[in-house]
PDB file of C-alpha atoms and ligand atoms in Angstrom:
ATOM      1  CA  MET A   1     103.453  79.852  92.609  1.00 80.00           C
ATOM      2  CA  ALA A   2     101.049  80.403  89.709  1.00 89.00           C
ATOM      3  CA  TYR A   3      98.066  82.640  89.872  1.00 97.00           C
ATOM      4  CA  GLU A   4      94.952  82.860  87.717  1.00 97.00           C
ATOM      5  CA  THR A   5      94.552  86.599  88.036  1.00 98.00           C
ATOM      6  CA  LEU A   6      97.954  87.968  88.848  1.00 98.00           C
ATOM      7  CA  HIS A   7     101.140  87.969  86.971  1.00 98.00           C
ATOM      8  CA  ILE A   8     104.263  88.177  89.045  1.00 98.00           C
ATOM      9  CA  SER A   9     107.664  89.064  87.815  1.00 97.00           C
ATOM     10  CA  ASP A  10     111.020  89.865  89.755  1.00 96.00           C
ATOM     11  CA  ASP A  11     113.275  92.550  88.706  1.00 96.00           C
ATOM     12  CA  ASN A  12     116.347  92.447  90.673  1.00 95.00           C
ATOM     13  CA  GLY A  13     114.518  91.930  93.873  1.00 97.00           C
ATOM     14  CA  ILE A  14     111.638  94.138  93.119  1.00 98.00           C
ATOM     15  CA  LEU A  15     108.437  91.956  92.693  1.00 98.00           C
ATOM     16  CA  LEU A  16     106.088  93.565  90.071  1.00 98.00           C
ATOM     17  CA  VAL A  17     102.318  92.133  90.751  1.00 98.00           C
ATOM     18  CA  THR A  18     100.011  92.965  87.776  1.00 98.00           C
ATOM     19  CA  ILE A  19      96.314  92.446  88.291  1.00 98.00           C
ATOM     20  CA  ASN A  20      95.565  90.748  85.110  1.00 98.00           C
ATOM     21  CA  ARG A  21      91.978  90.900  84.068  1.00 98.00           C
ATOM     22  CA  PRO A  22      92.283  93.576  81.371  1.00 98.00           C
ATOM     23  CA  GLN A  23      89.027  92.442  79.602  1.00 98.00           C
ATOM     24  CA  ALA A  24      87.139  93.733  82.894  1.00 98.00           C
ATOM     25  CA  LEU A  25      89.500  96.846  83.528  1.00 98.00           C
ATOM     26  CA  ASN A  26      91.292  94.695  86.066  1.00 98.00           C
ATOM     27  CA  ALA A  27      88.153  94.541  88.414  1.00 98.00           C
ATOM     28  CA  LEU A  28      88.763  92.335  91.481  1.00 98.00           C
ATOM     29  CA  ASN A  29      86.568  89.240  91.262  1.00 97.00           C
ATOM     30  CA  ALA A  30      86.727  86.414  94.160  1.00 96.00           C
ATOM     31  CA  GLN A  31      89.495  84.736  92.531  1.00 98.00           C
ATOM     32  CA  THR A  32      91.679  87.955  92.387  1.00 98.00           C
ATOM     33  CA  PHE A  33      91.088  88.024  96.224  1.00 98.00           C
ATOM     34  CA  THR A  34      92.141  84.468  96.663  1.00 98.00           C
ATOM     35  CA  ASP A  35      95.339  85.155  94.608  1.00 98.00           C
ATOM     36  CA  LEU A  36      96.125  88.361  96.580  1.00 98.00           C
ATOM     37  CA  LYS A  37      95.646  86.551  99.842  1.00 98.00           C
ATOM     38  CA  ALA A  38      97.835  83.726  98.693  1.00 98.00           C
ATOM     39  CA  PHE A  39     100.642  85.983  97.449  1.00 98.00           C
ATOM     40  CA  PHE A  40     100.776  88.368 100.404  1.00 98.00           C
ATOM     41  CA  SER A  41     100.205  85.658 103.045  1.00 97.00           C
ATOM     42  CA  GLU A  42     102.315  82.946 101.694  1.00 97.00           C
ATOM     43  CA  ASP A  43     104.461  83.640  98.809  1.00 97.00           C
ATOM     44  CA  ALA A  44     105.799  87.094  99.426  1.00 97.00           C
ATOM     45  CA  PRO A  45     106.719  86.590 102.910  1.00 96.00           C
ATOM     46  CA  LYS A  46     109.071  83.632 101.918  1.00 96.00           C
ATOM     47  CA  ARG A  47     110.873  85.974  99.933  1.00 94.00           C
ATOM     48  CA  SER A  48     112.911  87.680 102.408  1.00 87.00           C
ATOM     49  CA  ASN A  49     115.546  89.262 100.372  1.00 91.00           C
ATOM     50  CA  ILE A  50     113.163  91.242  98.191  1.00 97.00           C
ATOM     51  CA  LYS A  51     113.521  95.125  98.056  1.00 97.00           C
ATOM     52  CA  GLY A  52     109.659  95.732  97.828  1.00 98.00           C
ATOM     53  CA  ILE A  53     106.456  95.143  95.748  1.00 98.00           C
ATOM     54  CA  ILE A  54     105.033  97.250  92.986  1.00 98.00           C
ATOM     55  CA  ILE A  55     101.088  96.465  92.176  1.00 99.00           C
ATOM     56  CA  THR A  56      99.730  97.653  88.782  1.00 98.00           C
ATOM     57  CA  GLY A  57      97.163  96.924  86.221  1.00 98.00           C
ATOM     58  CA  ALA A  58      97.354  95.064  83.035  1.00 98.00           C
ATOM     59  CA  GLY A  59      96.952  97.251  79.865  1.00 98.00           C
ATOM     60  CA  ASP A  60      97.181 101.096  79.722  1.00 95.00           C
ATOM     61  CA  LYS A  61      93.785 102.111  80.755  1.00 98.00           C
ATOM     62  CA  SER A  62      93.057 100.633  84.103  1.00 98.00           C
ATOM     63  CA  PHE A  63      94.870 100.106  87.475  1.00 98.00           C
ATOM     64  CA  VAL A  64      91.720  98.391  89.073  1.00 98.00           C
ATOM     65  CA  ALA A  65      88.067  99.577  88.193  1.00 98.00           C
ATOM     66  CA  GLY A  66      86.829  98.163  91.473  1.00 98.00           C
ATOM     67  CA  ALA A  67      85.187  95.103  92.726  1.00 98.00           C
ATOM     68  CA  ASP A  68      83.738  92.814  90.009  1.00 98.00           C
ATOM     69  CA  ILE A  69      80.177  94.237  89.749  1.00 97.00           C
ATOM     70  CA  LYS A  70      79.257  91.096  87.830  1.00 97.00           C
ATOM     71  CA  GLU A  71      79.424  89.062  90.887  1.00 96.00           C
ATOM     72  CA  PHE A  72      77.212  91.411  93.074  1.00 95.00           C
ATOM     73  CA  LEU A  73      73.837  90.164  91.965  1.00 94.00           C
ATOM     74  CA  ALA A  74      74.588  86.900  93.848  1.00 94.00           C
ATOM     75  CA  LEU A  75      75.043  88.790  97.052  1.00 96.00           C
ATOM     76  CA  ASN A  76      72.886  88.806 100.213  1.00 97.00           C
ATOM     77  CA  PRO A  77      73.502  90.894 103.528  1.00 97.00           C
ATOM     78  CA  GLU A  78      75.494  88.075 105.057  1.00 97.00           C
ATOM     79  CA  SER A  79      77.734  87.006 102.117  1.00 97.00           C
ATOM     80  CA  ALA A  80      78.214  90.698 101.170  1.00 97.00           C
ATOM     81  CA  SER A  81      79.448  91.567 104.852  1.00 98.00           C
ATOM     82  CA  ALA A  82      81.538  88.524 104.888  1.00 97.00           C
ATOM     83  CA  LEU A  83      83.168  89.464 101.426  1.00 97.00           C
ATOM     84  CA  SER A  84      83.609  92.937 102.684  1.00 98.00           C
ATOM     85  CA  LYS A  85      85.592  91.867 105.878  1.00 98.00           C
ATOM     86  CA  ARG A  86      87.567  89.275 103.801  1.00 98.00           C
ATOM     87  CA  GLY A  87      88.659  92.084 101.456  1.00 98.00           C
ATOM     88  CA  GLN A  88      89.397  94.433 104.362  1.00 98.00           C
ATOM     89  CA  ASP A  89      91.685  91.700 106.022  1.00 98.00           C
ATOM     90  CA  ILE A  90      93.463  91.089 102.709  1.00 98.00           C
ATOM     91  CA  PHE A  91      94.101  94.741 102.225  1.00 98.00           C
ATOM     92  CA  PHE A  92      95.553  94.819 105.771  1.00 98.00           C
ATOM     93  CA  LEU A  93      97.903  92.102 104.659  1.00 98.00           C
ATOM     94  CA  ILE A  94      99.230  94.764 102.188  1.00 98.00           C
ATOM     95  CA  GLU A  95      99.116  97.626 104.536  1.00 98.00           C
ATOM     96  CA  ARG A  96     101.111  95.626 107.254  1.00 98.00           C
ATOM     97  CA  PHE A  97     103.471  94.065 104.932  1.00 98.00           C
ATOM     98  CA  PRO A  98     107.190  94.663 106.216  1.00 97.00           C
ATOM     99  CA  LYS A  99     108.633  95.770 102.820  1.00 98.00           C
ATOM    100  CA  PRO A 100     107.439  98.958 101.117  1.00 98.00           C
ATOM    101  CA  VAL A 101     104.531  98.292  98.756  1.00 98.00           C
ATOM    102  CA  ILE A 102     103.857 100.930  95.882  1.00 99.00           C
ATOM    103  CA  ALA A 103     100.794 101.235  93.938  1.00 99.00           C
ATOM    104  CA  ALA A 104     101.698 102.185  90.260  1.00 99.00           C
ATOM    105  CA  VAL A 105      98.275 103.550  89.226  1.00 98.00           C
ATOM    106  CA  ASN A 106      98.098 103.299  85.475  1.00 98.00           C
ATOM    107  CA  GLY A 107      94.601 104.388  84.752  1.00 98.00           C
ATOM    108  CA  PHE A 108      91.223 103.977  86.631  1.00 98.00           C
ATOM    109  CA  ALA A 109      91.479 103.268  90.391  1.00 99.00           C
ATOM    110  CA  LEU A 110      87.711 103.156  91.530  1.00 98.00           C
ATOM    111  CA  GLY A 111      85.923 101.585  94.322  1.00 98.00           C
ATOM    112  CA  GLY A 112      87.980  98.623  95.396  1.00 98.00           C
ATOM    113  CA  GLY A 113      90.713  99.810  92.993  1.00 98.00           C
ATOM    114  CA  CYS A 114      91.138 103.239  94.921  1.00 99.00           C
ATOM    115  CA  GLU A 115      90.894 101.093  98.042  1.00 98.00           C
ATOM    116  CA  LEU A 116      93.745  98.641  96.943  1.00 99.00           C
ATOM    117  CA  ALA A 117      95.964 101.730  96.028  1.00 99.00           C
ATOM    118  CA  MET A 118      95.072 103.306  99.416  1.00 98.00           C
ATOM    119  CA  ALA A 119      96.290 100.073 101.285  1.00 98.00           C
ATOM    120  CA  CYS A 120      99.711 100.440  99.638  1.00 99.00           C
ATOM    121  CA  HIS A 121     102.393 102.429 101.582  1.00 98.00           C
ATOM    122  CA  LEU A 122     103.032 104.739  98.462  1.00 98.00           C
ATOM    123  CA  ARG A 123     101.113 105.650  95.421  1.00 99.00           C
ATOM    124  CA  ILE A 124     102.470 106.920  91.689  1.00 99.00           C
ATOM    125  CA  ALA A 125      99.873 108.107  89.497  1.00 98.00           C
ATOM    126  CA  GLY A 126     100.250 108.022  85.781  1.00 98.00           C
ATOM    127  CA  ALA A 127      98.887 111.363  84.081  1.00 98.00           C
ATOM    128  CA  ASN A 128      95.816 109.350  83.019  1.00 98.00           C
ATOM    129  CA  ALA A 129      94.951 107.931  86.472  1.00 98.00           C
ATOM    130  CA  ARG A 130      91.561 108.549  87.773  1.00 98.00           C
ATOM    131  CA  PHE A 131      90.415 108.042  91.314  1.00 98.00           C
ATOM    132  CA  GLY A 132      86.884 107.600  92.954  1.00 98.00           C
ATOM    133  CA  GLN A 133      84.853 105.810  95.233  1.00 98.00           C
ATOM    134  CA  PRO A 134      81.603 105.497  93.010  1.00 98.00           C
ATOM    135  CA  GLU A 135      79.816 103.044  95.416  1.00 98.00           C
ATOM    136  CA  VAL A 136      76.965 105.306  96.041  1.00 98.00           C
ATOM    137  CA  SER A 137      76.097 105.099  92.450  1.00 98.00           C
ATOM    138  CA  LEU A 138      75.501 101.614  92.964  1.00 97.00           C
ATOM    139  CA  GLY A 139      73.493 102.041  96.167  1.00 98.00           C
ATOM    140  CA  ILE A 140      76.215 100.713  98.394  1.00 98.00           C
ATOM    141  CA  VAL A 141      79.204 102.187 100.598  1.00 98.00           C
ATOM    142  CA  PRO A 142      82.745 101.256 100.147  1.00 98.00           C
ATOM    143  CA  GLY A 143      83.580  97.802 101.528  1.00 98.00           C
ATOM    144  CA  TYR A 144      87.456  97.537 101.329  1.00 98.00           C
ATOM    145  CA  GLY A 145      88.314 100.365 103.734  1.00 98.00           C
ATOM    146  CA  GLY A 146      87.631 103.258 101.536  1.00 98.00           C
ATOM    147  CA  SER A 147      85.448 105.267 103.786  1.00 98.00           C
ATOM    148  CA  GLN A 148      88.307 104.979 106.410  1.00 98.00           C
ATOM    149  CA  ARG A 149      91.664 105.454 104.469  1.00 98.00           C
ATOM    150  CA  LEU A 150      90.257 108.240 102.124  1.00 98.00           C
ATOM    151  CA  ILE A 151      89.839 110.327 105.266  1.00 98.00           C
ATOM    152  CA  GLN A 152      93.340 109.464 106.507  1.00 97.00           C
ATOM    153  CA  TYR A 153      94.857 110.593 103.140  1.00 98.00           C
ATOM    154  CA  ILE A 154      92.862 113.526 102.113  1.00 98.00           C
ATOM    155  CA  GLY A 155      90.746 114.693 105.116  1.00 98.00           C
ATOM    156  CA  LYS A 156      87.301 114.657 106.130  1.00 98.00           C
ATOM    157  CA  THR A 157      86.170 117.628 104.111  1.00 98.00           C
ATOM    158  CA  LYS A 158      87.132 116.111 100.517  1.00 98.00           C
ATOM    159  CA  ALA A 159      86.597 112.713 101.516  1.00 98.00           C
ATOM    160  CA  MET A 160      83.221 113.303 102.177  1.00 98.00           C
ATOM    161  CA  GLU A 161      82.718 114.919  98.971  1.00 98.00           C
ATOM    162  CA  LEU A 162      84.182 112.123  97.055  1.00 98.00           C
ATOM    163  CA  LEU A 163      82.199 109.623  98.803  1.00 98.00           C
ATOM    164  CA  LEU A 164      78.899 111.263  98.757  1.00 98.00           C
ATOM    165  CA  THR A 165      79.003 112.228  95.003  1.00 98.00           C
ATOM    166  CA  GLY A 166      80.790 109.171  93.775  1.00 98.00           C
ATOM    167  CA  GLY A 167      82.802 111.607  91.437  1.00 97.00           C
ATOM    168  CA  MET A 168      86.182 111.021  89.938  1.00 98.00           C
ATOM    169  CA  ILE A 169      89.528 113.140  90.385  1.00 98.00           C
ATOM    170  CA  GLY A 170      92.267 113.142  87.982  1.00 98.00           C
ATOM    171  CA  ALA A 171      96.206 112.575  89.028  1.00 98.00           C
ATOM    172  CA  ASP A 172      96.896 116.262  89.513  1.00 98.00           C
ATOM    173  CA  GLU A 173      94.105 116.936  91.835  1.00 98.00           C
ATOM    174  CA  ALA A 174      94.940 113.414  93.691  1.00 98.00           C
ATOM    175  CA  LEU A 175      98.491 114.953  94.108  1.00 98.00           C
ATOM    176  CA  GLN A 176      97.350 118.278  95.380  1.00 98.00           C
ATOM    177  CA  LEU A 177      94.991 116.395  97.840  1.00 98.00           C
ATOM    178  CA  GLY A 178      97.828 114.082  99.137  1.00 98.00           C
ATOM    179  CA  LEU A 179      96.402 110.969  97.897  1.00 98.00           C
ATOM    180  CA  VAL A 180      99.318 110.301  95.582  1.00 98.00           C
ATOM    181  CA  ASN A 181     102.921 110.907  96.108  1.00 98.00           C
ATOM    182  CA  TYR A 182     104.026 111.613  92.530  1.00 98.00           C
ATOM    183  CA  VAL A 183     102.326 112.032  89.190  1.00 98.00           C
ATOM    184  CA  VAL A 184     104.427 110.900  86.135  1.00 98.00           C
ATOM    185  CA  PRO A 185     103.790 110.646  82.561  1.00 98.00           C
ATOM    186  CA  GLN A 186     101.420 107.828  81.621  1.00 98.00           C
ATOM    187  CA  GLY A 187     103.326 104.644  81.311  1.00 98.00           C
ATOM    188  CA  GLU A 188     106.250 105.667  83.711  1.00 98.00           C
ATOM    189  CA  GLU A 189     104.472 104.671  86.961  1.00 98.00           C
ATOM    190  CA  VAL A 190     106.496 101.481  87.250  1.00 98.00           C
ATOM    191  CA  GLU A 191     109.720 102.965  86.691  1.00 98.00           C
ATOM    192  CA  LYS A 192     109.139 105.742  89.138  1.00 98.00           C
ATOM    193  CA  ALA A 193     108.127 103.078  91.834  1.00 98.00           C
ATOM    194  CA  LYS A 194     111.313 101.154  91.199  1.00 98.00           C
ATOM    195  CA  GLU A 195     113.442 104.304  91.640  1.00 98.00           C
ATOM    196  CA  ILE A 196     111.934 104.658  95.018  1.00 98.00           C
ATOM    197  CA  LEU A 197     112.430 100.998  95.963  1.00 98.00           C
ATOM    198  CA  GLY A 198     116.046 101.368  94.883  1.00 97.00           C
ATOM    199  CA  LYS A 199     116.530 104.042  97.648  1.00 97.00           C
ATOM    200  CA  THR A 200     114.582 102.269 100.354  1.00 98.00           C
ATOM    201  CA  ALA A 201     116.375  99.142  99.682  1.00 97.00           C
ATOM    202  CA  THR A 202     119.734 100.822 100.767  1.00 97.00           C
ATOM    203  CA  LYS A 203     118.254 101.613 104.264  1.00 97.00           C
ATOM    204  CA  GLY A 204     118.256  99.377 107.176  1.00 97.00           C
ATOM    205  CA  PRO A 205     115.549  96.620 106.547  1.00 97.00           C
ATOM    206  CA  ILE A 206     114.561  96.486 110.231  1.00 97.00           C
ATOM    207  CA  ALA A 207     114.080 100.309 110.560  1.00 98.00           C
ATOM    208  CA  ILE A 208     111.918 100.244 107.276  1.00 98.00           C
ATOM    209  CA  GLN A 209     109.785  97.422 108.741  1.00 97.00           C
ATOM    210  CA  LYS A 210     109.445  99.501 111.907  1.00 98.00           C
ATOM    211  CA  VAL A 211     108.490 102.788 110.137  1.00 98.00           C
ATOM    212  CA  ILE A 212     105.737 101.040 108.492  1.00 98.00           C
ATOM    213  CA  GLU A 213     104.572  99.519 111.622  1.00 98.00           C
ATOM    214  CA  LEU A 214     104.654 102.841 113.326  1.00 98.00           C
ATOM    215  CA  VAL A 215     102.864 104.964 110.901  1.00 98.00           C
ATOM    216  CA  ASN A 216     100.412 102.263 110.689  1.00 97.00           C
ATOM    217  CA  ALA A 217     100.039 102.458 114.521  1.00 97.00           C
ATOM    218  CA  HIS A 218      98.809 106.095 114.303  1.00 96.00           C
ATOM    219  CA  PHE A 219      95.642 104.541 112.761  1.00 94.00           C
ATOM    220  CA  GLN A 220      94.925 101.585 115.003  1.00 91.00           C
ATOM    221  CA  VAL A 221      92.640 102.070 117.870  1.00 88.00           C
ATOM    222  CA  GLY A 222      94.179 101.161 121.083  1.00 92.00           C
ATOM    223  CA  GLN A 223      97.775 101.836 119.888  1.00 91.00           C
ATOM    224  CA  ASP A 224      99.842 104.652 121.360  1.00 94.00           C
ATOM    225  CA  GLY A 225     102.259 105.694 118.541  1.00 95.00           C
ATOM    226  CA  PHE A 226     104.312 107.561 120.715  1.00 96.00           C
ATOM    227  CA  GLU A 227     104.890 104.538 123.127  1.00 96.00           C
ATOM    228  CA  ARG A 228     105.605 102.271 120.220  1.00 96.00           C
ATOM    229  CA  GLU A 229     107.916 104.710 118.806  1.00 97.00           C
ATOM    230  CA  TYR A 230     110.387 104.699 121.841  1.00 97.00           C
ATOM    231  CA  GLN A 231     110.050 100.914 122.271  1.00 97.00           C
ATOM    232  CA  GLU A 232     111.054 100.379 118.653  1.00 97.00           C
ATOM    233  CA  PHE A 233     113.619 103.129 118.855  1.00 97.00           C
ATOM    234  CA  GLY A 234     115.113 101.089 121.686  1.00 97.00           C
ATOM    235  CA  ASN A 235     114.727  97.610 119.760  1.00 96.00           C
ATOM    236  CA  CYS A 236     116.543  99.242 116.616  1.00 97.00           C
ATOM    237  CA  ALA A 237     119.309 100.476 119.038  1.00 95.00           C
ATOM    238  CA  GLY A 238     119.993  96.746 119.752  1.00 96.00           C
ATOM    239  CA  THR A 239     120.507  95.809 116.177  1.00 97.00           C
ATOM    240  CA  ALA A 240     123.632  95.138 114.342  1.00 96.00           C
ATOM    241  CA  ASP A 241     122.305  97.257 111.556  1.00 96.00           C
ATOM    242  CA  PHE A 242     122.020 100.421 113.821  1.00 96.00           C
ATOM    243  CA  MET A 243     125.871  99.764 114.852  1.00 95.00           C
ATOM    244  CA  GLU A 244     126.908  99.449 111.180  1.00 95.00           C
ATOM    245  CA  GLY A 245     124.640 102.511 110.106  1.00 96.00           C
ATOM    246  CA  ALA A 246     126.394 104.651 112.842  1.00 95.00           C
ATOM    247  CA  ALA A 247     129.697 103.281 112.086  1.00 95.00           C
ATOM    248  CA  ALA A 248     129.463 103.861 108.267  1.00 95.00           C
ATOM    249  CA  PHE A 249     128.418 107.420 109.127  1.00 96.00           C
ATOM    250  CA  ILE A 250     131.659 108.003 111.053  1.00 97.00           C
ATOM    251  CA  GLU A 251     133.812 106.243 108.676  1.00 96.00           C
ATOM    252  CA  LYS A 252     132.311 108.150 105.583  1.00 96.00           C
ATOM    253  CA  ARG A 253     131.338 105.035 103.767  1.00 96.00           C
ATOM    254  CA  LYS A 254     128.262 103.455 102.577  1.00 95.00           C
ATOM    255  CA  ALA A 255     126.234 101.193 105.212  1.00 96.00           C
ATOM    256  CA  GLU A 256     126.134  97.330 104.524  1.00 95.00           C
ATOM    257  CA  PHE A 257     122.969  96.565 106.254  1.00 96.00           C
ATOM    258  CA  LYS A 258     122.456  92.816 107.246  1.00 94.00           C
ATOM    259  CA  GLY A 259     118.822  93.092 108.399  1.00 93.00           C
ATOM    260  CA  LYS A 260     119.834  91.847 111.809  1.00 95.00           C
TER     261      LYS A 260
HETATM  262  N1  CO8 B   1      83.317  95.169  87.491  1.00 91.03           N
HETATM  263  C1  CO8 B   1      83.203  94.348  86.342  1.00 91.03           C
HETATM  264  N2  CO8 B   1      83.445  94.611  85.157  1.00 91.03           N
HETATM  265  C2  CO8 B   1      83.738  95.822  84.939  1.00 91.03           C
HETATM  266  C3  CO8 B   1      84.123  96.778  85.895  1.00 91.03           C
HETATM  267  C4  CO8 B   1      83.764  96.250  87.312  1.00 91.03           C
HETATM  268  N3  CO8 B   1      83.945  97.114  88.398  1.00 91.03           N
HETATM  269  N4  CO8 B   1      84.441  97.984  85.335  1.00 91.03           N
HETATM  270  C5  CO8 B   1      84.502  97.742  83.958  1.00 91.03           C
HETATM  271  N5  CO8 B   1      84.272  96.452  83.788  1.00 91.03           N
HETATM  272  C6  CO8 B   1      84.040  95.917  82.532  1.00 91.03           C
HETATM  273  C7  CO8 B   1      82.852  96.368  81.693  1.00 91.03           C
HETATM  274  O1  CO8 B   1      81.659  95.844  82.009  1.00 91.03           O
HETATM  275  C8  CO8 B   1      83.218  96.110  80.261  1.00 91.03           C
HETATM  276  O2  CO8 B   1      83.144  94.719  80.100  1.00 91.03           O
HETATM  277  P1  CO8 B   1      82.317  94.297  78.718  1.00 91.03           P
HETATM  278  O3  CO8 B   1      83.326  94.860  77.402  1.00 91.03           O
HETATM  279  O4  CO8 B   1      82.089  92.819  78.824  1.00 91.03           O
HETATM  280  O5  CO8 B   1      81.057  95.026  78.654  1.00 91.03           O
HETATM  281  C9  CO8 B   1      84.814  96.401  80.265  1.00 91.03           C
HETATM  282  O6  CO8 B   1      85.127  96.327  81.626  1.00 91.03           O
HETATM  283  C10 CO8 B   1      85.176  97.651  79.861  1.00 91.03           C
HETATM  284  O7  CO8 B   1      84.455  98.664  80.491  1.00 91.03           O
HETATM  285  P2  CO8 B   1      83.647  99.867  79.925  1.00 91.03           P
HETATM  286  O8  CO8 B   1      83.253  99.325  78.542  1.00 91.03           O
HETATM  287  O9  CO8 B   1      82.662 100.390  80.769  1.00 91.03           O
HETATM  288  O10 CO8 B   1      84.723 100.963  79.670  1.00 91.03           O
HETATM  289  P3  CO8 B   1      84.528 102.711  79.689  1.00 91.03           P
HETATM  290  O11 CO8 B   1      86.025 103.041  79.304  1.00 91.03           O
HETATM  291  O12 CO8 B   1      83.435 102.901  78.782  1.00 91.03           O
HETATM  292  O13 CO8 B   1      84.191 102.989  81.099  1.00 91.03           O
HETATM  293  C11 CO8 B   1      84.742 103.198  83.455  1.00 91.03           C
HETATM  294  C12 CO8 B   1      85.370 102.783  82.075  1.00 91.03           C
HETATM  295  C13 CO8 B   1      84.508 104.465  83.755  1.00 91.03           C
HETATM  296  C14 CO8 B   1      85.842 102.438  84.473  1.00 91.03           C
HETATM  297  C15 CO8 B   1      83.361 102.099  83.635  1.00 91.03           C
HETATM  298  O14 CO8 B   1      83.866 100.664  83.241  1.00 91.03           O
HETATM  299  C16 CO8 B   1      82.834 101.949  85.088  1.00 91.03           C
HETATM  300  O15 CO8 B   1      82.174 102.845  85.493  1.00 91.03           O
HETATM  301  N6  CO8 B   1      83.123 100.777  85.735  1.00 91.03           N
HETATM  302  C17 CO8 B   1      82.885 100.689  87.043  1.00 91.03           C
HETATM  303  C18 CO8 B   1      83.326 101.430  88.230  1.00 91.03           C
HETATM  304  C19 CO8 B   1      82.801 101.136  89.478  1.00 91.03           C
HETATM  305  O16 CO8 B   1      81.611 101.557  89.835  1.00 91.03           O
HETATM  306  N7  CO8 B   1      83.595 100.588  90.348  1.00 91.03           N
HETATM  307  C20 CO8 B   1      83.291 100.389  91.787  1.00 91.03           C
HETATM  308  C21 CO8 B   1      82.654  99.058  92.104  1.00 91.03           C
HETATM  309  S1  CO8 B   1      82.025  98.954  93.575  1.00 91.03           S
HETATM  310  C22 CO8 B   1      83.294  98.438  94.682  1.00 91.03           C
HETATM  311  O17 CO8 B   1      84.443  98.483  94.139  1.00 91.03           O
HETATM  312  C23 CO8 B   1      83.011  98.109  96.072  1.00 91.03           C
HETATM  313  C24 CO8 B   1      84.080  97.590  96.668  1.00 91.03           C
HETATM  314  C25 CO8 B   1      83.750  96.976  97.994  1.00 91.03           C
HETATM  315  C26 CO8 B   1      82.975  95.517  97.640  1.00 91.03           C
HETATM  316  C27 CO8 B   1      82.751  94.785  99.001  1.00 91.03           C
HETATM  317  C28 CO8 B   1      82.385  93.219  98.853  1.00 91.03           C
HETATM  318  C29 CO8 B   1      81.623  92.750  97.571  1.00 91.03           C
END
């Protein structure tokens, strides 16, 4: 499938999704959301053998500098709310994707860009990465889940400060706060993400999917994560992969998981 705003490449089962609007620092316009929705709801789920997905931004300056502010002036309360909900739903597709999705943050991750990175399962920051939710500077609030996920990652105290001031933090502070998993030299974000996906790809694919579901369940209203855990533990125990994993350990060999 060809996309207007995304470039997709496949490196040995690792899909690299590049938001490709460098002239606008990869700001997310309506077309980018249409493309992300098509990719995560139709294209990627069909590629059942992939190891995972990495999302990055084109160029060396920006991951994603937010929603495209140039599209804001046409908004009214109804259309703005609908667009915000649509963006949230598309980011849920990423957060609930059954294979690991890693943000390789190669520069600015502001507003919708920080929200996109936070919808991914893991975040690798280049040394030049800058994170922030500057919406209050525009007289609005975050619209793609930022007011909720930022608290999940860094706690209410620092989240409130970042959201109220609209300020930016660098990669090292993001690491210290728990917003990102690793900081790497600029330009090495994708390689680090590939290294992690190389490891997760050796694990049981059903278990990987269930871990993603269970961690997400902690933050879903009405879900009892502990109950889900023992249910999924039981479900996993019924898979051929579980038998293979246990047998491989006992026989001192590498497990050959089939995802069954
Ligand atoms: N939208 C559109 N264009 C952008 C954006 C953006 N978010 N960010 C940068 N650009 C464009 C600039 O307009 C400029 O284009 P041009 O050359 O045509 O003037 C080009 O990218 C380069 O940008 P700068 O010249 O500004 O580059 P600097 O290095 O001087 O500054 C910054 C980089 C600090 C990142 C600066 O561009 C900036 O502050 N950008 C805006 C960041 C921002 O406020 N992001 C949050 C947007 S709001 C949001 O994301 C809300 C999400 C929820 C939406 C809900 C539904 C609609």
